[in-house]
Amino acid sequence: MTIYADSLGFLFSQAELINKTGLQIDPKIRLDLCHITAAPPFKTSVAEIEEECRFIHKVLEDQGVVVVRNRKDLARDNLKVVLGLQHPPLDATVTDLQRLRSLGVLFCTLAYEGENPFGGGFATPDISLSVGGKKFLRNLAEAYMILDLSHAGHQTARDTLAEILNYCIPIGVVATHTGAYSVFNHLRNLPDDILQGIKYFQGFVGVTTCTFLNHASDNSLQPFCAHIRHVVGVIGSQFVTIGSDGVYKTLKVNEDQERFELMKNLIDPRGNFHARYPDQPFSLNMAYRMKRIHIELQEQWTKRIVERLLGENFFNYVAAHI
């Protein structure tokens, strides 16, 4: 049976998460494993992030969702999640990171949008990895966390890959949700040399279904397919996942627009994301969105490659690093 695993998705709309209301998983969901954000990216302190983690733990566990902490958890039949941070905890010590790791936080970024004490986010592509960033990288490794380059600025990402290589830092490196800069030159997307660097370290690249990251105007699934084709061509199907950045719910149009406007105002006040509505193809507005992607991909790829993309690659990576 095909595994459906999303390397970055949402079980609730972002509006529900921020308002902490309506946090009910859609009963029609068809998903085996999902990497979800443990805290909003504007929560940047350890105390704030830990509070959010404990809150989302309770919400998920009350609905029978397994927060994966070990391989035994991965073997359970329930919907399973791993947690991640799209903005790093700026005040974290190694002990803090280890505590977050014990709460199920597996993935962590260096930066989100702009420059921070560790380096550059995507909107500052020429900022280098800082001395503080090099230390944080080693702290992540000591805490057995995986580095996520999805939101990193291009120079910070290149510096990070070089730092890991030159100093043999024992850390996994991935991009859970991004696109190919060669296909569409949005700064949130990664150039081919960075994609190849992630492959070198046996990581994966999750391709997003987010419309404004995939194309300047086309809101269909076709741009996503173009990014998939390119990334598979650059690094091979064994290293590619789907990191949709989408919500596994059927949202009414007014609810969806409310979610979008809330997120745009909170997370993109400077307009660096160039976000537009719809931010996800309307054809994916459903709890079983991965099934819809399955139908699209099976028309273009062999069964074996489709199985890798839809979940096998991500599931196996988590199993090897949990």
CSV table of C-alpha atoms in Angstrom, one decimal:
chain,number,residue,atom,x,y,z
A,1,MET,CA,0.0,0.0,0.0
A,2,THR,CA,1.3,3.5,-0.9
A,3,ILE,CA,2.6,5.5,2.0
A,4,TYR,CA,1.4,9.1,2.1
A,5,ALA,CA,3.8,11.3,4.0
A,6,ASP,CA,4.2,15.1,3.7
A,7,SER,CA,7.5,16.7,4.6
A,8,LEU,CA,5.7,19.9,5.6
A,9,GLY,CA,1.9,20.1,5.9
A,10,PHE,CA,-0.8,21.5,8.2
A,11,LEU,CA,-3.5,19.4,9.9
A,12,PHE,CA,-5.4,22.6,10.8
A,13,SER,CA,-5.6,26.0,9.0
A,14,GLN,CA,-3.0,28.5,10.2
A,15,ALA,CA,-5.9,30.8,11.4
A,16,GLU,CA,-7.2,27.9,13.6
A,17,LEU,CA,-3.7,27.4,15.0
A,18,ILE,CA,-3.0,31.1,15.8
A,19,ASN,CA,-6.5,31.6,17.2
A,20,LYS,CA,-6.4,28.2,18.9
A,21,THR,CA,-10.0,27.5,17.9
A,22,GLY,CA,-11.6,24.8,15.7
A,23,LEU,CA,-8.6,22.5,16.0
A,24,GLN,CA,-10.3,19.3,14.7
A,25,ILE,CA,-8.6,17.0,12.3
A,26,ASP,CA,-10.8,16.3,9.2
A,27,PRO,CA,-12.1,12.7,9.4
A,28,LYS,CA,-11.6,12.3,5.7
A,29,ILE,CA,-7.8,12.8,6.0
A,30,ARG,CA,-5.7,10.2,4.2
A,31,LEU,CA,-2.2,10.6,5.5
A,32,ASP,CA,0.3,8.4,7.3
A,33,LEU,CA,3.0,10.8,8.4
A,34,CYS,CA,3.3,14.6,8.4
A,35,HIS,CA,5.9,17.1,9.4
A,36,ILE,CA,4.1,20.0,11.0
A,37,THR,CA,5.2,23.3,12.4
A,38,ALA,CA,5.5,23.2,16.2
A,39,ALA,CA,5.2,27.0,16.6
A,40,PRO,CA,4.4,30.0,14.4
A,41,PRO,CA,7.5,31.6,12.9
A,42,PHE,CA,7.0,34.8,14.9
A,43,LYS,CA,7.5,32.8,18.2
A,44,THR,CA,11.3,33.0,18.5
A,45,SER,CA,12.2,32.3,22.1
A,46,VAL,CA,12.6,28.9,23.7
A,47,ALA,CA,9.8,29.7,26.3
A,48,GLU,CA,7.3,30.6,23.6
A,49,ILE,CA,8.2,27.6,21.4
A,50,GLU,CA,8.0,25.2,24.3
A,51,GLU,CA,4.6,26.5,25.3
A,52,GLU,CA,3.4,26.0,21.7
A,53,CYS,CA,4.8,22.5,21.6
A,54,ARG,CA,3.1,21.4,24.7
A,55,PHE,CA,-0.2,22.9,23.5
A,56,ILE,CA,-0.1,21.2,20.1
A,57,HIS,CA,0.9,17.9,21.8
A,58,LYS,CA,-2.3,17.9,23.8
A,59,VAL,CA,-4.5,18.9,20.8
A,60,LEU,CA,-3.0,16.1,18.7
A,61,GLU,CA,-2.9,13.4,21.4
A,62,ASP,CA,-6.5,14.1,22.4
A,63,GLN,CA,-7.4,13.1,18.8
A,64,GLY,CA,-5.3,10.0,18.7
A,65,VAL,CA,-2.4,11.4,16.7
A,66,VAL,CA,1.0,10.0,17.5
A,67,VAL,CA,3.8,12.5,18.0
A,68,VAL,CA,6.8,10.5,16.8
A,69,ARG,CA,9.7,10.2,19.2
A,70,ASN,CA,11.1,6.8,18.2
A,71,ARG,CA,10.9,4.1,15.6
A,72,LYS,CA,8.3,2.2,17.6
A,73,ASP,CA,6.0,5.2,17.2
A,74,LEU,CA,6.4,5.0,13.5
A,75,ALA,CA,5.1,1.5,13.4
A,76,ARG,CA,1.7,2.5,14.9
A,77,ASP,CA,-1.3,2.6,12.6
A,78,ASN,CA,-2.5,6.1,13.7
A,79,LEU,CA,-1.8,9.3,11.9
A,80,LYS,CA,1.8,10.2,12.9
A,81,VAL,CA,3.5,13.6,13.0
A,82,VAL,CA,7.0,14.9,13.5
A,83,LEU,CA,7.5,18.5,14.6
A,84,GLY,CA,9.7,21.2,13.2
A,85,LEU,CA,10.5,24.9,13.6
A,86,GLN,CA,10.5,27.3,10.6
A,87,HIS,CA,12.1,30.0,12.8
A,88,PRO,CA,15.0,28.9,15.1
A,89,PRO,CA,14.8,29.6,18.8
A,90,LEU,CA,17.3,32.5,19.0
A,91,ASP,CA,18.1,32.1,22.7
A,92,ALA,CA,18.4,28.3,22.8
A,93,THR,CA,21.3,26.5,24.5
A,94,VAL,CA,22.2,22.9,23.7
A,95,THR,CA,20.1,21.8,26.7
A,96,ASP,CA,17.1,23.8,25.4
A,97,LEU,CA,17.4,22.1,22.0
A,98,GLN,CA,17.7,18.7,23.6
A,99,ARG,CA,14.5,19.4,25.6
A,100,LEU,CA,12.7,20.5,22.4
A,101,ARG,CA,14.0,17.3,20.7
A,102,SER,CA,12.5,15.2,23.5
A,103,LEU,CA,9.2,16.9,22.7
A,104,GLY,CA,9.3,15.6,19.2
A,105,VAL,CA,11.0,18.5,17.4
A,106,LEU,CA,13.1,16.9,14.7
A,107,PHE,CA,13.7,19.7,12.1
A,108,CYS,CA,14.9,23.2,12.7
A,109,THR,CA,15.9,26.1,10.4
A,110,LEU,CA,18.7,28.7,10.8
A,111,ALA,CA,16.6,31.7,9.6
A,112,TYR,CA,13.1,32.4,8.3
A,113,GLU,CA,12.9,35.6,6.2
A,114,GLY,CA,15.4,38.3,7.1
A,115,GLU,CA,18.8,38.4,8.7
A,116,ASN,CA,19.1,37.1,12.3
A,117,PRO,CA,22.1,36.3,14.6
A,118,PHE,CA,22.7,33.1,12.7
A,119,GLY,CA,22.7,34.2,9.1
A,120,GLY,CA,20.3,35.2,6.4
A,121,GLY,CA,16.7,34.1,5.7
A,122,PHE,CA,15.5,33.8,2.1
A,123,ALA,CA,14.8,37.6,1.7
A,124,THR,CA,18.5,38.4,2.4
A,125,PRO,CA,20.2,36.0,-0.1
A,126,ASP,CA,23.7,37.5,0.2
A,127,ILE,CA,24.1,37.3,3.9
A,128,SER,CA,26.7,34.8,5.1
A,129,LEU,CA,26.5,32.2,7.9
A,130,SER,CA,27.6,34.0,11.0
A,131,VAL,CA,29.9,32.9,13.9
A,132,GLY,CA,26.7,32.5,15.9
A,133,GLY,CA,25.2,30.4,13.1
A,134,LYS,CA,28.2,28.1,13.1
A,135,LYS,CA,27.8,27.6,16.8
A,136,PHE,CA,24.0,27.0,16.5
A,137,LEU,CA,24.7,24.4,13.8
A,138,ARG,CA,26.9,22.5,16.2
A,139,ASN,CA,24.3,22.8,18.9
A,140,LEU,CA,21.7,21.3,16.6
A,141,ALA,CA,24.0,18.4,15.8
A,142,GLU,CA,24.6,17.8,19.5
A,143,ALA,CA,20.8,17.8,20.1
A,144,TYR,CA,20.4,15.2,17.3
A,145,MET,CA,18.2,17.6,15.3
A,146,ILE,CA,18.0,17.9,11.5
A,147,LEU,CA,18.9,21.2,9.8
A,148,ASP,CA,16.1,22.4,7.4
A,149,LEU,CA,17.4,24.9,4.7
A,150,SER,CA,13.9,25.6,3.4
A,151,HIS,CA,13.9,29.3,4.4
A,152,ALA,CA,17.6,29.9,4.4
A,153,GLY,CA,19.2,32.7,2.2
A,154,HIS,CA,21.2,31.3,-0.6
A,155,GLN,CA,24.6,32.4,0.7
A,156,THR,CA,23.8,31.2,4.2
A,157,ALA,CA,22.7,27.8,2.8
A,158,ARG,CA,26.0,27.5,0.7
A,159,ASP,CA,28.1,28.5,3.7
A,160,THR,CA,26.3,26.0,5.9
A,161,LEU,CA,26.8,23.1,3.5
A,162,ALA,CA,30.5,24.0,3.3
A,163,GLU,CA,30.8,24.3,7.1
A,164,ILE,CA,29.3,20.8,7.5
A,165,LEU,CA,31.6,19.4,4.9
A,166,ASN,CA,34.8,21.1,6.0
A,167,TYR,CA,34.4,20.3,9.7
A,168,CYS,CA,32.6,17.0,9.4
A,169,ILE,CA,29.7,18.1,11.5
A,170,PRO,CA,27.5,15.1,12.2
A,171,ILE,CA,24.1,16.6,11.2
A,172,GLY,CA,21.4,15.7,8.7
A,173,VAL,CA,20.5,18.5,6.3
A,174,VAL,CA,17.3,18.7,4.3
A,175,ALA,CA,14.9,21.2,2.7
A,176,THR,CA,11.4,20.2,3.8
A,177,HIS,CA,9.4,22.6,1.6
A,178,THR,CA,10.9,24.6,-1.2
A,179,GLY,CA,11.0,24.8,-5.0
A,180,ALA,CA,13.6,24.9,-7.8
A,181,TYR,CA,15.0,28.4,-8.3
A,182,SER,CA,16.0,27.3,-11.9
A,183,VAL,CA,12.3,26.8,-12.6
A,184,PHE,CA,10.9,30.0,-10.9
A,185,ASN,CA,13.3,32.5,-9.5
A,186,HIS,CA,11.5,33.2,-6.2
A,187,LEU,CA,14.1,33.7,-3.5
A,188,ARG,CA,12.3,31.0,-1.3
A,189,ASN,CA,13.4,28.5,-3.9
A,190,LEU,CA,16.8,26.9,-3.9
A,191,PRO,CA,19.4,26.9,-6.7
A,192,ASP,CA,20.6,23.6,-8.2
A,193,ASP,CA,24.0,23.6,-6.4
A,194,ILE,CA,22.2,23.8,-3.0
A,195,LEU,CA,19.9,21.0,-4.0
A,196,GLN,CA,22.9,18.9,-5.0
A,197,GLY,CA,24.6,19.8,-1.7
A,198,ILE,CA,21.6,18.4,0.2
A,199,LYS,CA,21.8,15.2,-1.8
A,200,TYR,CA,25.5,14.9,-1.1
A,201,PHE,CA,24.6,14.6,2.6
A,202,GLN,CA,21.9,12.1,1.8
A,203,GLY,CA,19.1,14.5,2.7
A,204,PHE,CA,15.9,15.1,0.9
A,205,VAL,CA,14.2,18.1,-0.9
A,206,GLY,CA,10.5,18.6,-0.4
A,207,VAL,CA,8.7,20.3,-3.3
A,208,THR,CA,5.9,22.6,-2.3
A,209,THR,CA,2.5,23.0,-4.0
A,210,CYS,CA,2.4,26.7,-3.0
A,211,THR,CA,1.3,28.6,-6.0
A,212,PHE,CA,3.3,31.8,-5.6
A,213,LEU,CA,6.5,29.9,-5.0
A,214,ASN,CA,6.0,27.8,-8.1
A,215,HIS,CA,4.9,30.3,-10.8
A,216,ALA,CA,4.3,34.0,-11.3
A,217,SER,CA,0.6,33.5,-12.3
A,218,ASP,CA,-0.5,29.9,-12.8
A,219,ASN,CA,-2.4,28.6,-9.8
A,220,SER,CA,-2.9,25.1,-11.1
A,221,LEU,CA,-0.9,21.9,-10.2
A,222,GLN,CA,1.1,22.1,-13.4
A,223,PRO,CA,3.9,24.4,-12.0
A,224,PHE,CA,4.3,22.0,-9.1
A,225,CYS,CA,4.8,19.2,-11.6
A,226,ALA,CA,7.4,21.2,-13.4
A,227,HIS,CA,9.4,21.7,-10.2
A,228,ILE,CA,9.1,18.0,-9.4
A,229,ARG,CA,10.5,17.1,-12.8
A,230,HIS,CA,13.4,19.5,-12.4
A,231,VAL,CA,14.3,18.5,-8.9
A,232,VAL,CA,14.2,14.8,-9.8
A,233,GLY,CA,16.4,15.5,-12.8
A,234,VAL,CA,18.9,17.3,-10.6
A,235,ILE,CA,19.2,15.0,-7.6
A,236,GLY,CA,17.2,11.8,-8.4
A,237,SER,CA,13.9,10.5,-7.3
A,238,GLN,CA,15.4,8.8,-4.2
A,239,PHE,CA,16.0,12.3,-2.6
A,240,VAL,CA,12.7,14.1,-3.4
A,241,THR,CA,9.6,14.4,-1.3
A,242,ILE,CA,6.4,16.4,-1.3
A,243,GLY,CA,6.5,19.2,1.2
A,244,SER,CA,3.2,20.8,0.2
A,245,ASP,CA,2.9,23.6,2.8
A,246,GLY,CA,-0.9,23.0,2.5
A,247,VAL,CA,-3.8,22.3,4.8
A,248,TYR,CA,-5.3,18.8,5.0
A,249,LYS,CA,-8.8,20.1,5.3
A,250,THR,CA,-11.7,21.1,3.0
A,251,LEU,CA,-11.9,24.8,3.6
A,252,LYS,CA,-14.9,27.0,2.6
A,253,VAL,CA,-13.8,29.8,0.4
A,254,ASN,CA,-14.4,32.5,3.0
A,255,GLU,CA,-12.5,30.5,5.6
A,256,ASP,CA,-9.6,30.0,3.2
A,257,GLN,CA,-9.5,33.7,2.4
A,258,GLU,CA,-9.5,34.5,6.1
A,259,ARG,CA,-6.7,32.1,6.7
A,260,PHE,CA,-4.7,33.6,3.8
A,261,GLU,CA,-5.2,37.3,4.9
A,262,LEU,CA,-4.3,36.5,8.5
A,263,MET,CA,-1.1,34.7,7.5
A,264,LYS,CA,-0.1,37.4,5.0
A,265,ASN,CA,-0.5,40.2,7.6
A,266,LEU,CA,1.3,38.3,10.4
A,267,ILE,CA,4.1,36.6,8.4
A,268,ASP,CA,4.6,38.7,5.3
A,269,PRO,CA,4.1,42.3,6.4
A,270,ARG,CA,7.0,43.4,4.2
A,271,GLY,CA,5.8,41.6,1.1
A,272,ASN,CA,8.9,39.5,0.6
A,273,PHE,CA,7.0,36.3,0.0
A,274,HIS,CA,5.0,38.0,-2.8
A,275,ALA,CA,2.1,35.9,-1.6
A,276,ARG,CA,-1.2,35.8,-3.6
A,277,TYR,CA,-4.5,34.0,-3.3
A,278,PRO,CA,-5.1,31.2,-3.8
A,279,ASP,CA,-1.8,30.2,-2.3
A,280,GLN,CA,-2.6,26.5,-3.0
A,281,PRO,CA,-4.3,25.1,-6.1
A,282,PHE,CA,-8.1,24.9,-5.6
A,283,SER,CA,-7.9,21.2,-6.8
A,284,LEU,CA,-6.1,20.4,-3.5
A,285,ASN,CA,-8.7,21.9,-1.2
A,286,MET,CA,-9.5,18.6,0.5
A,287,ALA,CA,-8.4,16.4,3.4
A,288,TYR,CA,-7.2,13.8,1.0
A,289,ARG,CA,-5.0,16.2,-1.0
A,290,MET,CA,-2.2,13.7,-1.3
A,291,LYS,CA,-4.5,11.3,-3.2
A,292,ARG,CA,-5.2,14.1,-5.7
A,293,ILE,CA,-1.4,14.6,-6.1
A,294,HIS,CA,-1.1,10.8,-6.5
A,295,ILE,CA,-3.5,10.9,-9.5
A,296,GLU,CA,-1.5,13.7,-11.1
A,297,LEU,CA,1.9,12.2,-10.7
A,298,GLN,CA,1.0,8.7,-11.8
A,299,GLU,CA,0.2,10.1,-15.2
A,300,GLN,CA,3.8,11.3,-15.6
A,301,TRP,CA,6.0,8.8,-13.6
A,302,THR,CA,6.5,5.1,-13.0
A,303,LYS,CA,4.7,3.5,-10.0
A,304,ARG,CA,8.1,3.1,-8.2
A,305,ILE,CA,9.0,6.7,-8.5
A,306,VAL,CA,5.5,7.9,-7.5
A,307,GLU,CA,5.7,5.7,-4.3
A,308,ARG,CA,9.0,7.4,-3.4
A,309,LEU,CA,7.7,10.9,-4.0
A,310,LEU,CA,4.4,10.4,-2.2
A,311,GLY,CA,5.9,9.3,1.1
A,312,GLU,CA,8.4,6.4,1.0
A,313,ASN,CA,11.4,8.8,0.9
A,314,PHE,CA,10.2,11.0,3.8
A,315,PHE,CA,9.0,8.1,5.9
A,316,ASN,CA,12.3,6.2,5.5
A,317,TYR,CA,14.4,9.4,6.3
A,318,VAL,CA,12.5,9.9,9.5
A,319,ALA,CA,12.9,6.3,10.4
A,320,ALA,CA,16.6,6.5,10.0
A,321,HIS,CA,17.0,9.7,12.0
A,322,ILE,CA,14.4,9.6,14.7
